[in-house]
Amino acid sequence: KETEKESDKGEVTIEEAEDGTVVSVSNDELFATMRMQLEDTRSARKESLEDIVASKDVTAAEKSAARDEMNAIDEAVANEEILETFIKSNGYDDALVRIEGEKVKVTVKAKESSASEANKIIQLVSSEMKGMEDVAVTLEPSNQ
């Protein structure tokens, strides 16, 4: 669950984690926090996949599937970095891209929040990454 509150220090996003703990994150720290959570999740998944590959109790097909998933994670990370750089080079303060299969979730720190800005980002992503047609964009206000 996410809620936003105005305070004398600016906007604050309050997130409730799956275990019920509440984490408060200022808008400036939002992208760094989201990146760390994504990295932690992926690292844990890759560890689990590495255990499968190293196990003597799984079939060759299961090991191959685990390797394929690890490669897909690495490819997604590389493509996310490319898209983030591309979006920022088009005048946005910051961008966070998450690729999940054929879906792309983009969170952008922008001075202007409008449907036309979101559409512009969708077009940037679609032009850079062929085949990525399911693009969702969230615009976060820039503090500048």
PDB file of C-alpha atoms in Angstrom:
ATOM      1  CA  LYS A   1       0.000   0.000   0.000  1.00  0.00           C
ATOM      2  CA  GLU A   2       1.253   3.459  -0.790  1.00  0.00           C
ATOM      3  CA  THR A   3       0.007   6.807   0.423  1.00  0.00           C
ATOM      4  CA  GLU A   4       1.404  10.258   0.008  1.00  0.00           C
ATOM      5  CA  LYS A   5       1.417  13.005   2.619  1.00  0.00           C
ATOM      6  CA  GLU A   6       2.464  16.607   2.379  1.00  0.00           C
ATOM      7  CA  SER A   7       4.822  17.831   5.086  1.00  0.00           C
ATOM      8  CA  ASP A   8       6.955  20.892   5.600  1.00  0.00           C
ATOM      9  CA  LYS A   9       9.854  18.908   4.110  1.00  0.00           C
ATOM     10  CA  GLY A  10       7.955  18.166   0.881  1.00  0.00           C
ATOM     11  CA  GLU A  11       6.239  15.049  -0.348  1.00  0.00           C
ATOM     12  CA  VAL A  12       6.779  11.748   1.405  1.00  0.00           C
ATOM     13  CA  THR A  13       5.773   8.358   0.094  1.00  0.00           C
ATOM     14  CA  ILE A  14       4.815   5.834   2.744  1.00  0.00           C
ATOM     15  CA  GLU A  15       5.009   2.192   1.760  1.00  0.00           C
ATOM     16  CA  GLU A  16       3.861  -0.838   3.688  1.00  0.00           C
ATOM     17  CA  ALA A  17       6.017  -3.893   3.096  1.00  0.00           C
ATOM     18  CA  GLU A  18       4.570  -7.380   2.659  1.00  0.00           C
ATOM     19  CA  ASP A  19       5.460  -8.250   6.248  1.00  0.00           C
ATOM     20  CA  GLY A  20       3.479  -5.241   7.505  1.00  0.00           C
ATOM     21  CA  THR A  21       6.398  -2.974   8.347  1.00  0.00           C
ATOM     22  CA  VAL A  22       6.019   0.609   7.243  1.00  0.00           C
ATOM     23  CA  VAL A  23       8.825   2.252   5.364  1.00  0.00           C
ATOM     24  CA  SER A  24       8.852   6.007   4.797  1.00  0.00           C
ATOM     25  CA  VAL A  25      10.784   7.292   1.845  1.00  0.00           C
ATOM     26  CA  SER A  26      11.210  10.884   0.743  1.00  0.00           C
ATOM     27  CA  ASN A  27      10.697  11.584  -2.935  1.00  0.00           C
ATOM     28  CA  ASP A  28      14.448  12.114  -3.399  1.00  0.00           C
ATOM     29  CA  GLU A  29      15.210   8.686  -1.933  1.00  0.00           C
ATOM     30  CA  LEU A  30      12.358   6.881  -3.705  1.00  0.00           C
ATOM     31  CA  PHE A  31      14.311   5.799  -6.769  1.00  0.00           C
ATOM     32  CA  ALA A  32      17.329   4.592  -4.781  1.00  0.00           C
ATOM     33  CA  THR A  33      15.069   2.602  -2.457  1.00  0.00           C
ATOM     34  CA  MET A  34      13.139   1.047  -5.337  1.00  0.00           C
ATOM     35  CA  ARG A  35      16.398   0.108  -7.070  1.00  0.00           C
ATOM     36  CA  MET A  36      17.740  -1.552  -3.914  1.00  0.00           C
ATOM     37  CA  GLN A  37      14.522  -3.533  -3.405  1.00  0.00           C
ATOM     38  CA  LEU A  38      14.575  -4.711  -7.020  1.00  0.00           C
ATOM     39  CA  GLU A  39      18.245  -5.667  -6.764  1.00  0.00           C
ATOM     40  CA  ASP A  40      17.647  -7.561  -3.505  1.00  0.00           C
ATOM     41  CA  THR A  41      14.731  -9.491  -5.009  1.00  0.00           C
ATOM     42  CA  ARG A  42      16.717 -10.417  -8.101  1.00  0.00           C
ATOM     43  CA  SER A  43      19.800 -11.395  -6.101  1.00  0.00           C
ATOM     44  CA  ALA A  44      17.719 -13.729  -3.962  1.00  0.00           C
ATOM     45  CA  ARG A  45      16.146 -15.280  -7.068  1.00  0.00           C
ATOM     46  CA  LYS A  46      19.543 -15.757  -8.719  1.00  0.00           C
ATOM     47  CA  GLU A  47      20.886 -17.440  -5.550  1.00  0.00           C
ATOM     48  CA  SER A  48      17.963 -19.845  -5.641  1.00  0.00           C
ATOM     49  CA  LEU A  49      18.616 -20.558  -9.327  1.00  0.00           C
ATOM     50  CA  GLU A  50      22.334 -21.099  -8.650  1.00  0.00           C
ATOM     51  CA  ASP A  51      21.379 -23.659  -5.988  1.00  0.00           C
ATOM     52  CA  ILE A  52      19.314 -25.499  -8.607  1.00  0.00           C
ATOM     53  CA  VAL A  53      22.208 -25.490 -11.093  1.00  0.00           C
ATOM     54  CA  ALA A  54      24.624 -26.784  -8.422  1.00  0.00           C
ATOM     55  CA  SER A  55      22.245 -29.449  -7.121  1.00  0.00           C
ATOM     56  CA  LYS A  56      22.774 -33.110  -7.916  1.00  0.00           C
ATOM     57  CA  ASP A  57      19.084 -33.833  -7.292  1.00  0.00           C
ATOM     58  CA  VAL A  58      17.665 -32.027 -10.348  1.00  0.00           C
ATOM     59  CA  THR A  59      17.475 -33.023 -13.999  1.00  0.00           C
ATOM     60  CA  ALA A  60      19.521 -31.532 -16.802  1.00  0.00           C
ATOM     61  CA  ALA A  61      16.354 -29.874 -18.111  1.00  0.00           C
ATOM     62  CA  GLU A  62      15.739 -28.192 -14.736  1.00  0.00           C
ATOM     63  CA  LYS A  63      19.346 -26.968 -14.638  1.00  0.00           C
ATOM     64  CA  SER A  64      19.004 -25.643 -18.179  1.00  0.00           C
ATOM     65  CA  ALA A  65      15.779 -23.821 -17.280  1.00  0.00           C
ATOM     66  CA  ALA A  66      17.484 -22.283 -14.238  1.00  0.00           C
ATOM     67  CA  ARG A  67      20.407 -21.099 -16.395  1.00  0.00           C
ATOM     68  CA  ASP A  68      17.960 -19.649 -18.926  1.00  0.00           C
ATOM     69  CA  GLU A  69      16.165 -17.725 -16.178  1.00  0.00           C
ATOM     70  CA  MET A  70      19.484 -16.385 -14.812  1.00  0.00           C
ATOM     71  CA  ASN A  71      20.401 -15.227 -18.324  1.00  0.00           C
ATOM     72  CA  ALA A  72      16.973 -13.575 -18.693  1.00  0.00           C
ATOM     73  CA  ILE A  73      17.510 -11.698 -15.408  1.00  0.00           C
ATOM     74  CA  ASP A  74      20.945 -10.489 -16.568  1.00  0.00           C
ATOM     75  CA  GLU A  75      19.509  -9.412 -19.937  1.00  0.00           C
ATOM     76  CA  ALA A  76      16.648  -7.548 -18.247  1.00  0.00           C
ATOM     77  CA  VAL A  77      19.103  -5.684 -15.995  1.00  0.00           C
ATOM     78  CA  ALA A  78      21.233  -4.642 -18.991  1.00  0.00           C
ATOM     79  CA  ASN A  79      18.165  -3.478 -20.954  1.00  0.00           C
ATOM     80  CA  GLU A  80      16.830  -1.577 -17.938  1.00  0.00           C
ATOM     81  CA  GLU A  81      20.120   0.318 -17.619  1.00  0.00           C
ATOM     82  CA  ILE A  82      20.055   1.189 -21.323  1.00  0.00           C
ATOM     83  CA  LEU A  83      16.464   2.448 -21.111  1.00  0.00           C
ATOM     84  CA  GLU A  84      17.123   4.454 -17.937  1.00  0.00           C
ATOM     85  CA  THR A  85      20.078   6.191 -19.578  1.00  0.00           C
ATOM     86  CA  PHE A  86      18.048   6.806 -22.752  1.00  0.00           C
ATOM     87  CA  ILE A  87      15.106   8.290 -20.839  1.00  0.00           C
ATOM     88  CA  LYS A  88      17.362  10.535 -18.719  1.00  0.00           C
ATOM     89  CA  SER A  89      19.156  11.705 -21.872  1.00  0.00           C
ATOM     90  CA  ASN A  90      15.761  12.948 -23.100  1.00  0.00           C
ATOM     91  CA  GLY A  91      15.542  15.516 -20.320  1.00  0.00           C
ATOM     92  CA  TYR A  92      14.095  13.636 -17.348  1.00  0.00           C
ATOM     93  CA  ASP A  93      15.643  13.968 -13.881  1.00  0.00           C
ATOM     94  CA  ASP A  94      15.663  10.237 -13.113  1.00  0.00           C
ATOM     95  CA  ALA A  95      14.129   7.013 -14.369  1.00  0.00           C
ATOM     96  CA  LEU A  96      13.613   3.542 -12.966  1.00  0.00           C
ATOM     97  CA  VAL A  97      12.817   0.771 -15.440  1.00  0.00           C
ATOM     98  CA  ARG A  98      11.656  -2.715 -14.470  1.00  0.00           C
ATOM     99  CA  ILE A  99      11.341  -5.349 -17.174  1.00  0.00           C
ATOM    100  CA  GLU A 100       9.244  -8.383 -16.326  1.00  0.00           C
ATOM    101  CA  GLY A 101       8.947 -10.681 -19.336  1.00  0.00           C
ATOM    102  CA  GLU A 102       7.268  -8.665 -22.092  1.00  0.00           C
ATOM    103  CA  LYS A 103       6.081  -5.947 -19.684  1.00  0.00           C
ATOM    104  CA  VAL A 104       7.978  -2.776 -18.901  1.00  0.00           C
ATOM    105  CA  LYS A 105       7.225  -0.623 -15.849  1.00  0.00           C
ATOM    106  CA  VAL A 106       8.769   2.829 -15.938  1.00  0.00           C
ATOM    107  CA  THR A 107       8.834   5.348 -13.089  1.00  0.00           C
ATOM    108  CA  VAL A 108      10.138   8.749 -14.118  1.00  0.00           C
ATOM    109  CA  LYS A 109      10.941  11.831 -12.075  1.00  0.00           C
ATOM    110  CA  ALA A 110       9.576  14.618 -14.263  1.00  0.00           C
ATOM    111  CA  LYS A 111       8.944  18.329 -13.922  1.00  0.00           C
ATOM    112  CA  GLU A 112       5.585  17.914 -15.658  1.00  0.00           C
ATOM    113  CA  SER A 113       3.067  15.160 -14.982  1.00  0.00           C
ATOM    114  CA  SER A 114       0.631  14.689 -17.845  1.00  0.00           C
ATOM    115  CA  ALA A 115      -0.757  12.048 -20.165  1.00  0.00           C
ATOM    116  CA  SER A 116       1.303  13.513 -23.019  1.00  0.00           C
ATOM    117  CA  GLU A 117       4.520  13.142 -20.980  1.00  0.00           C
ATOM    118  CA  ALA A 118       3.637   9.530 -20.154  1.00  0.00           C
ATOM    119  CA  ASN A 119       2.863   8.863 -23.820  1.00  0.00           C
ATOM    120  CA  LYS A 120       6.191  10.394 -24.839  1.00  0.00           C
ATOM    121  CA  ILE A 121       8.021   8.009 -22.481  1.00  0.00           C
ATOM    122  CA  ILE A 122       6.021   5.040 -23.802  1.00  0.00           C
ATOM    123  CA  GLN A 123       7.068   5.996 -27.343  1.00  0.00           C
ATOM    124  CA  LEU A 124      10.734   6.298 -26.248  1.00  0.00           C
ATOM    125  CA  VAL A 125      10.651   2.824 -24.687  1.00  0.00           C
ATOM    126  CA  SER A 126       8.834   1.266 -27.652  1.00  0.00           C
ATOM    127  CA  SER A 127      11.265   2.787 -30.153  1.00  0.00           C
ATOM    128  CA  GLU A 128      14.314   1.628 -28.201  1.00  0.00           C
ATOM    129  CA  MET A 129      13.088  -1.865 -27.274  1.00  0.00           C
ATOM    130  CA  LYS A 130      11.289  -3.577 -30.143  1.00  0.00           C
ATOM    131  CA  GLY A 131       8.674  -6.054 -28.976  1.00  0.00           C
ATOM    132  CA  MET A 132       8.068  -4.280 -25.672  1.00  0.00           C
ATOM    133  CA  GLU A 133       4.526  -3.083 -26.291  1.00  0.00           C
ATOM    134  CA  ASP A 134       3.124  -3.414 -22.746  1.00  0.00           C
ATOM    135  CA  VAL A 135       4.615  -0.291 -21.154  1.00  0.00           C
ATOM    136  CA  ALA A 136       3.269   1.298 -17.957  1.00  0.00           C
ATOM    137  CA  VAL A 137       4.531   4.731 -16.898  1.00  0.00           C
ATOM    138  CA  THR A 138       4.324   6.427 -13.496  1.00  0.00           C
ATOM    139  CA  LEU A 139       5.411  10.052 -13.251  1.00  0.00           C
ATOM    140  CA  GLU A 140       6.812  11.247  -9.925  1.00  0.00           C
ATOM    141  CA  PRO A 141       7.092  15.003  -9.322  1.00  0.00           C
ATOM    142  CA  SER A 142      10.560  16.474  -9.545  1.00  0.00           C
ATOM    143  CA  ASN A 143      11.751  18.572  -6.609  1.00  0.00           C
ATOM    144  CA  GLN A 144      13.511  20.957  -8.940  1.00  0.00           C
TER     145      GLN A 144
END
